[in-house]
mmCIF file of C-alpha atoms in Angstrom:
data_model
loop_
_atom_site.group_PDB
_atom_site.id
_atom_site.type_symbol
_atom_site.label_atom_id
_atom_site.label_comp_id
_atom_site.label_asym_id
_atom_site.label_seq_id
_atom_site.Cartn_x
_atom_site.Cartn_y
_atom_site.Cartn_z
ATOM 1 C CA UNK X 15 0.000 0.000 0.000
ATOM 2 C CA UNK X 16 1.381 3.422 -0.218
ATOM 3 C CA UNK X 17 2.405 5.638 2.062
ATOM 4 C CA UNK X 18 2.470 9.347 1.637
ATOM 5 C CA UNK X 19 3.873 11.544 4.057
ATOM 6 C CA UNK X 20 0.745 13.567 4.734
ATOM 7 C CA UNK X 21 -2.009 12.253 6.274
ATOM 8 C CA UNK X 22 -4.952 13.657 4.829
ATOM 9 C CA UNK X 23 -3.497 11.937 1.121
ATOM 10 C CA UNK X 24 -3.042 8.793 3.541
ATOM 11 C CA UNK X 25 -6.723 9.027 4.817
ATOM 12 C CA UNK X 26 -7.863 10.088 1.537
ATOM 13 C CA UNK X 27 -5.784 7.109 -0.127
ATOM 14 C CA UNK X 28 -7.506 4.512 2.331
ATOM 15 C CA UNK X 29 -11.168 5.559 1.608
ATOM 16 C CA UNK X 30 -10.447 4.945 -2.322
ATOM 17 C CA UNK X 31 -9.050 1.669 -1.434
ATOM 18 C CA UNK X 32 -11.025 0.298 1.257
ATOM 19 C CA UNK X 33 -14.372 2.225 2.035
ATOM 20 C CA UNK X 34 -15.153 2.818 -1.393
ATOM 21 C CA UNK X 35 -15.573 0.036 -2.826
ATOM 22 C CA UNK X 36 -17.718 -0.932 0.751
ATOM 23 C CA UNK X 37 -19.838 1.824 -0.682
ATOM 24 C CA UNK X 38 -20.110 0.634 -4.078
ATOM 25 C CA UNK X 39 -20.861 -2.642 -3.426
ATOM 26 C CA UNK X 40 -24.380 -1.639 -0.676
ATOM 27 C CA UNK X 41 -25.151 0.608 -3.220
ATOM 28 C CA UNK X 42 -24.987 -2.739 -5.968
ATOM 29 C CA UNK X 43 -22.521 -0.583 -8.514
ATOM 30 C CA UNK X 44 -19.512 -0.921 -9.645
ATOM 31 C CA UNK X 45 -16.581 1.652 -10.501
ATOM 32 C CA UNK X 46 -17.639 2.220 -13.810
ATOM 33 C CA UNK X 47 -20.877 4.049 -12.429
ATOM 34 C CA UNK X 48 -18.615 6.569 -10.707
ATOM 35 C CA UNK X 49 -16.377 7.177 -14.323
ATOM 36 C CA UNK X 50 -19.090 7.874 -16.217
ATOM 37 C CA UNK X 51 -20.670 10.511 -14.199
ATOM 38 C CA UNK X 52 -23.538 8.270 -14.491
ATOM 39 C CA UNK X 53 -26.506 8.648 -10.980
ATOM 40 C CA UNK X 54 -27.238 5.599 -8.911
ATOM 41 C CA UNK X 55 -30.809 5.202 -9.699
ATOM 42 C CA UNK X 56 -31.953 1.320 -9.297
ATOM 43 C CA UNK X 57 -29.296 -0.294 -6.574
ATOM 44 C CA UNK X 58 -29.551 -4.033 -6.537
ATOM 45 C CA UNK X 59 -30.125 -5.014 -3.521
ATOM 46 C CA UNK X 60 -28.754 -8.204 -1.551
ATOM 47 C CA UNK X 61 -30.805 -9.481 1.127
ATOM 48 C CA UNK X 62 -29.681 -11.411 3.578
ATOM 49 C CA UNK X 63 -32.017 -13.562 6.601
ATOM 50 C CA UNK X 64 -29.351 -11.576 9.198
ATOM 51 C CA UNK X 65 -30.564 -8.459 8.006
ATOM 52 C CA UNK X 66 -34.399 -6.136 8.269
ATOM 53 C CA UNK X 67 -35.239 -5.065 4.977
ATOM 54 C CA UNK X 68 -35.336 -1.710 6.480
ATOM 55 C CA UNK X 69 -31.480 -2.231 7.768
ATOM 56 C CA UNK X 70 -30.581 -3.004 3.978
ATOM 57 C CA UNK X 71 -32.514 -0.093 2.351
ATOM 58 C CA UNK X 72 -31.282 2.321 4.900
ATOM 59 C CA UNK X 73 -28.004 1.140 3.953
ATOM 60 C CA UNK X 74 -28.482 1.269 0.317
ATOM 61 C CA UNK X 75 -29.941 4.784 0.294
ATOM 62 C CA UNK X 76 -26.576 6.055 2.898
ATOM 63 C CA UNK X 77 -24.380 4.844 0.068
ATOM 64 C CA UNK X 78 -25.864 5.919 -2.731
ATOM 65 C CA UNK X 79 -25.710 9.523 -1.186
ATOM 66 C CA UNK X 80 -22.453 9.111 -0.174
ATOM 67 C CA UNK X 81 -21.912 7.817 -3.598
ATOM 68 C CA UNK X 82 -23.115 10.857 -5.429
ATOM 69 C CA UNK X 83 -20.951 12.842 -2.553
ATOM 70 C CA UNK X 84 -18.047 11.197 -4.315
ATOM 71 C CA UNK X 85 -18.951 11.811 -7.759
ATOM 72 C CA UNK X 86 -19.805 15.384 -7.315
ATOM 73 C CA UNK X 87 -16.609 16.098 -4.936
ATOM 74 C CA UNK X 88 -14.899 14.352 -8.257
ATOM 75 C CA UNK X 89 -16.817 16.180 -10.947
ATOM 76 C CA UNK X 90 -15.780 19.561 -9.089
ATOM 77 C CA UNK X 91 -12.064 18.902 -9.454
ATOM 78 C CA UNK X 92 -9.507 19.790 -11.625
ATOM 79 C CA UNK X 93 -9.584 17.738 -14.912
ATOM 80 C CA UNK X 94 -5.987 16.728 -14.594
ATOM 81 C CA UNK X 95 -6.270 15.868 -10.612
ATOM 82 C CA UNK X 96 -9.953 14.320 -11.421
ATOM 83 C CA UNK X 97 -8.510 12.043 -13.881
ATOM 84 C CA UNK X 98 -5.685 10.521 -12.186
ATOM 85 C CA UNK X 99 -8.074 9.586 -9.145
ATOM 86 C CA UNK X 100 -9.607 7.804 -11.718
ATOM 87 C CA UNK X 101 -7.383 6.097 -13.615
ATOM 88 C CA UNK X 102 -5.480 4.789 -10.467
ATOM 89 C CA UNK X 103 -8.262 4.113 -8.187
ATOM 90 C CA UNK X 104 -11.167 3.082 -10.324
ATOM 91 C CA UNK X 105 -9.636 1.762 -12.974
ATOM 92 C CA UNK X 106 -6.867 0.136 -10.738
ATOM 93 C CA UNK X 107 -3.749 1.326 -13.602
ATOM 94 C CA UNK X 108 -0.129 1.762 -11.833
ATOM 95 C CA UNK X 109 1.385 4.975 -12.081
ATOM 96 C CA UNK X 110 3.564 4.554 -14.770
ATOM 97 C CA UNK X 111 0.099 3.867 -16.849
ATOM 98 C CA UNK X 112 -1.214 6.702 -15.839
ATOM 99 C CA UNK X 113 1.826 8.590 -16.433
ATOM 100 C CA UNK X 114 1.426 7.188 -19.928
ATOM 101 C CA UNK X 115 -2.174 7.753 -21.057
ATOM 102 C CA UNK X 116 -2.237 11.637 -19.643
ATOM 103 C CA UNK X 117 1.222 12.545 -21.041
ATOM 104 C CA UNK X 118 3.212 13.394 -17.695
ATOM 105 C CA UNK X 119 6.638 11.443 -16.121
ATOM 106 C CA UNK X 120 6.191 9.137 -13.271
ATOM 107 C CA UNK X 121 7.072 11.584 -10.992
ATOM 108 C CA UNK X 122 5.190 14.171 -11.949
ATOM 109 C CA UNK X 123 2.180 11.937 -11.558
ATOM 110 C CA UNK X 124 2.882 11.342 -8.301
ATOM 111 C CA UNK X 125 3.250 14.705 -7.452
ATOM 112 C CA UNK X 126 -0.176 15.204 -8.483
ATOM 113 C CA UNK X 127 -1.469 12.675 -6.911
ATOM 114 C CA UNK X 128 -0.581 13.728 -3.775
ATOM 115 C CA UNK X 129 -2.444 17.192 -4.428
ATOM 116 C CA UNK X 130 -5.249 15.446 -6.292
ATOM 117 C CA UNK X 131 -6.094 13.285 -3.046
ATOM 118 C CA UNK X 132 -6.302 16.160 -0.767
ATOM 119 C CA UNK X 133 -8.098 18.066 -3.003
ATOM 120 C CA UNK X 134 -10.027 15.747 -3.064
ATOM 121 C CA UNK X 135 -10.679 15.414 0.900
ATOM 122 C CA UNK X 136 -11.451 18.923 1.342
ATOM 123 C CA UNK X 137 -14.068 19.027 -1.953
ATOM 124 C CA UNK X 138 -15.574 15.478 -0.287
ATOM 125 C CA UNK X 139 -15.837 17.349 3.093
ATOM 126 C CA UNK X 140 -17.797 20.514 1.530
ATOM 127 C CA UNK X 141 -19.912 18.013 -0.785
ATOM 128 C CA UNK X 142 -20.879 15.912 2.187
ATOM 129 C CA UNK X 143 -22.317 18.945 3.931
ATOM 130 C CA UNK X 144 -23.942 20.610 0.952
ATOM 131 C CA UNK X 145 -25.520 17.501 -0.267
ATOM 132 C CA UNK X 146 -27.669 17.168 3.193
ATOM 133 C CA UNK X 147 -25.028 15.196 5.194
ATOM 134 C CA UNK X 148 -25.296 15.194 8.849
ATOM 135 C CA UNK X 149 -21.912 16.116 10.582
ATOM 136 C CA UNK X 150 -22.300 12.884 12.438
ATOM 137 C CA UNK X 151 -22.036 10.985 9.465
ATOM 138 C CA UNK X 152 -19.225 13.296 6.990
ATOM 139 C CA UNK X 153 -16.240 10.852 6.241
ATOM 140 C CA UNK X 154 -14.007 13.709 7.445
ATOM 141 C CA UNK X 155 -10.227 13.138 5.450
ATOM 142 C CA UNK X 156 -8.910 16.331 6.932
ATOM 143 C CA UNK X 157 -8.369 15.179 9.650
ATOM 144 C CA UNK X 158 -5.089 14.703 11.589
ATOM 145 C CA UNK X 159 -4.162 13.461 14.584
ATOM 146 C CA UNK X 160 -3.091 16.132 16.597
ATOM 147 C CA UNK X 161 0.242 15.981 18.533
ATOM 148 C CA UNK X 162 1.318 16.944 21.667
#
C-alpha cells in the first residue's frame, strides 16, 4: 500500500481503497458508475435472513448519497487531478500507466497525486455537507491526529 507523508493523502488514499468500494458494493454498482458521471438510480439489492429489509434499504440509500458525494466532490475537481483519481483508483492502472495515457513522467504523476487526493478530501468534506449530510455521518479526510 502506499504511504504518503501527509495524512490527509493517507486518509484520503484509504477511503479509495477500502471504504469505497464498501460503498459501491451496498449501493450494488460498480466503478464504472462513478467514471461515467452516471446517478445511482436502481441499486440491486442483496438481502440477507441476518438483516431487516429496512437495515438493507437504509443502507443502500446512505451509500448511494455518499456515492453521489463522491462523484460530485470528483466532478468539481480539476480535470488533470480528477482524472488521475480515476485512472489509479477506479480503474486500478499503476502509475507509470497513468503517467502514460495523460502525457506526464512518473514523478510528476505522483506529485499530483498527492495534491489530487487532498483536493479531493477537502471538496468530499464541503460536498458531504452541501448535499444534506449530517456532521455525524461526513467521512471527514482532513483530519489529523493532533500531537502533543
Amino acid at each position: 500500500m502506499a504511504k504518503f507523508k501527509d495524512e490527509v493523502a493517507n486518509n484520503t488514499h484509504r477511503f479509495f481503497i477500502n471504504k469505497l468500494p464498501e460503498l459501491l458494493a451496498f449501493a450494488g454498482c460498480h466503478e464504472d458508475v462513478l467514471l461515467s458521471g452516471r446517478d445511482f438510480s436502481e441499486p440491486k439489492v442483496n438481502s440477507s435472513k441476518k438483516n431487516s429489509a429496512e437495515t438493507i434499504i437504509f443502507r443502500v440509500d446512505s451509500a448511494r448519497i455518499m456515492l453521489d458525494a463522491v462523484n460530485d466532490a470528483l466532478y468539481s475537481m480539476d480535470e488533470t487531478y480528477r482524472k488521475i483519481i480515476q485512472l489509479y483508483y477506479l480503474s486500478n492502472l499503476r502509475n507509470f500507466e497513468v503517467a502514460e495515457r495523460l502525457g506526464y513522467c512518473e514523478k510528476t504523476i505522483n506529485n499530483y497525486k498527492l495534491v489530487a487526493l487532498k483536493t479531493f478530501a477537502v471538496r468530499f468534506v464541503a460536498t458531504q455537507l452541501s448535499n444534506g449530510i449530517d456532521k455525524k455521518h461526513i467521512f471527514d479526510l482532513t483530519k489529523t491526529k493532533k500531537v502533543a
